Amino acid sequence: MNDQRHDTPDRSTPPIAPSQAPLHRRGIKSYVLRAGRMTAAQTRGLEEVWPRLGLTLDDGRQDLDALFGRHAPRVVEVGFGMGASLIEQAETHPDTDFIGIEVHAPGVGKLLDEADKRGLSNLRVYREDALRVLDECLPEASIDTLQLFFPDPWPKKKHHKRRILQPAFAELVRTRLKIGGILHMATDWEAYAEHMAEVMSAAPGYRNIAASDSAPYVPRPAFRPLTKFEARGARLGHGVWDLIFERCE
């Protein structure tokens, strides 16, 4: 997660209708793969735990009841970073199944190592492009919550097209959520929060659970863990904005 800054939202171009927006925006990624040194624990996670908890695109469309061996609420987190929040949620809510999606090897390795050490069986992990996982691997109307916490804000105007929250992404998520399921977003960049509110307010089939469109944000729900970075930012006066939209059709 990045340090708190403010950028100016691009209001020069109207939102693209979901039917007009390319699903995968081929050639444009919302992330950049970065090389990083792996710790022994992270390497262990990728080498020893991955065969049990890891998933790939080649596994195809999932039967989630068969995957987890039960019928339970399902939560998907896109871009879990180093995984601390996702691990805490999986450990705190053993009756819920979690799927994490992250492209960076150190974070995937750390999450797998921690999941194994804590004996978690309600967590699976993709190290893949989230758009492809949602499109190719998760069935329609199969998940209760999709979490998008502190995605890269791509603050420069010329990079706004790289932001993962776009009309096509909102529509893809809607098809994977159950009716009544929620898309929960959080960011520490005010201008990205404004972008999220603008895109989601125009997205068909969603309802903002906030009190009104004039106040599109909600206080941090108790079920979203407070990260160390976020707590430090709060002490420094940095803001965090949560948005929760429910699939209504």
Short mmCIF file of C-alpha atoms in Angstrom, two decimals, residues 10-92:
data_model
loop_
_atom_site.label_atom_id
_atom_site.label_comp_id
_atom_site.label_asym_id
_atom_site.label_seq_id
_atom_site.Cartn_x
_atom_site.Cartn_y
_atom_site.Cartn_z
CA ASP A 10 -9.71 12.63 -14.78
CA ARG A 11 -13.13 14.06 -15.57
CA SER A 12 -12.41 14.89 -19.20
CA THR A 13 -13.81 11.61 -20.57
CA PRO A 14 -17.23 10.23 -19.60
CA PRO A 15 -17.37 6.68 -18.17
CA ILE A 16 -17.41 3.89 -20.74
CA ALA A 17 -20.58 1.84 -20.76
CA PRO A 18 -19.92 -1.75 -19.60
CA SER A 19 -21.00 -3.12 -22.96
CA GLN A 20 -18.39 -0.94 -24.70
CA ALA A 21 -15.49 -1.56 -22.33
CA PRO A 22 -13.03 -4.33 -23.23
CA LEU A 23 -13.08 -7.04 -20.60
CA HIS A 24 -9.37 -7.64 -20.29
CA ARG A 25 -8.07 -4.35 -21.75
CA ARG A 26 -5.47 -6.40 -23.59
CA GLY A 27 -1.98 -4.93 -23.34
CA ILE A 28 -2.98 -2.80 -20.32
CA LYS A 29 -2.40 -4.26 -16.88
CA SER A 30 -3.46 -2.86 -13.51
CA TYR A 31 -0.23 -4.14 -11.98
CA VAL A 32 3.49 -4.30 -12.62
CA LEU A 33 5.43 -7.44 -11.76
CA ARG A 34 8.35 -6.53 -9.54
CA ALA A 35 11.30 -8.75 -8.77
CA GLY A 36 11.99 -9.21 -5.08
CA ARG A 37 14.18 -11.32 -2.86
CA MET A 38 12.32 -14.27 -1.38
CA THR A 39 12.69 -15.21 2.27
CA ALA A 40 13.04 -18.82 3.33
CA ALA A 41 9.45 -18.83 4.62
CA GLN A 42 8.10 -17.38 1.38
CA THR A 43 10.01 -19.93 -0.67
CA ARG A 44 8.67 -22.70 1.54
CA GLY A 45 5.14 -21.46 0.95
CA LEU A 46 5.53 -21.55 -2.82
CA GLU A 47 7.36 -24.87 -2.91
CA GLU A 48 5.70 -26.89 -0.16
CA VAL A 49 2.25 -25.40 0.45
CA TRP A 50 1.32 -24.33 -3.09
CA PRO A 51 0.52 -27.90 -4.28
CA ARG A 52 -2.21 -28.07 -1.63
CA LEU A 53 -3.66 -24.54 -1.61
CA GLY A 54 -2.61 -23.06 -4.96
CA LEU A 55 -4.85 -22.76 -8.03
CA THR A 56 -4.10 -21.88 -11.67
CA LEU A 57 -6.03 -20.86 -14.77
CA ASP A 58 -5.39 -24.34 -16.13
CA ASP A 59 -7.65 -25.74 -13.40
CA GLY A 60 -10.55 -24.19 -15.32
CA ARG A 61 -14.00 -23.31 -14.02
CA GLN A 62 -14.25 -24.24 -10.37
CA ASP A 63 -16.98 -26.09 -8.54
CA LEU A 64 -16.48 -24.22 -5.27
CA ASP A 65 -18.39 -26.72 -3.15
CA ALA A 66 -16.15 -29.49 -4.46
CA LEU A 67 -13.03 -27.33 -4.08
CA PHE A 68 -13.63 -26.65 -0.38
CA GLY A 69 -15.56 -29.82 0.39
CA ARG A 70 -18.59 -27.95 1.73
CA HIS A 71 -21.21 -25.30 1.01
CA ALA A 72 -20.32 -22.03 2.74
CA PRO A 73 -20.19 -18.25 2.22
CA ARG A 74 -17.42 -17.33 -0.25
CA VAL A 75 -15.16 -14.27 -0.18
CA VAL A 76 -12.68 -13.34 -2.94
CA GLU A 77 -9.93 -10.79 -2.31
CA VAL A 78 -8.18 -9.23 -5.31
CA GLY A 79 -4.63 -8.04 -4.65
CA PHE A 80 -3.99 -9.19 -1.08
CA GLY A 81 -0.41 -7.88 -0.94
CA MET A 82 1.52 -9.71 1.78
CA GLY A 83 -1.70 -11.36 2.96
CA ALA A 84 -1.94 -10.28 6.60
CA SER A 85 -5.54 -9.07 6.31
CA LEU A 86 -6.68 -12.15 4.40
CA ILE A 87 -5.02 -14.53 6.85
CA GLU A 88 -6.69 -12.75 9.76
CA GLN A 89 -10.09 -12.99 8.12
CA ALA A 90 -9.70 -16.67 7.26
CA GLU A 91 -8.60 -17.48 10.79
CA THR A 92 -11.35 -15.39 12.40
#
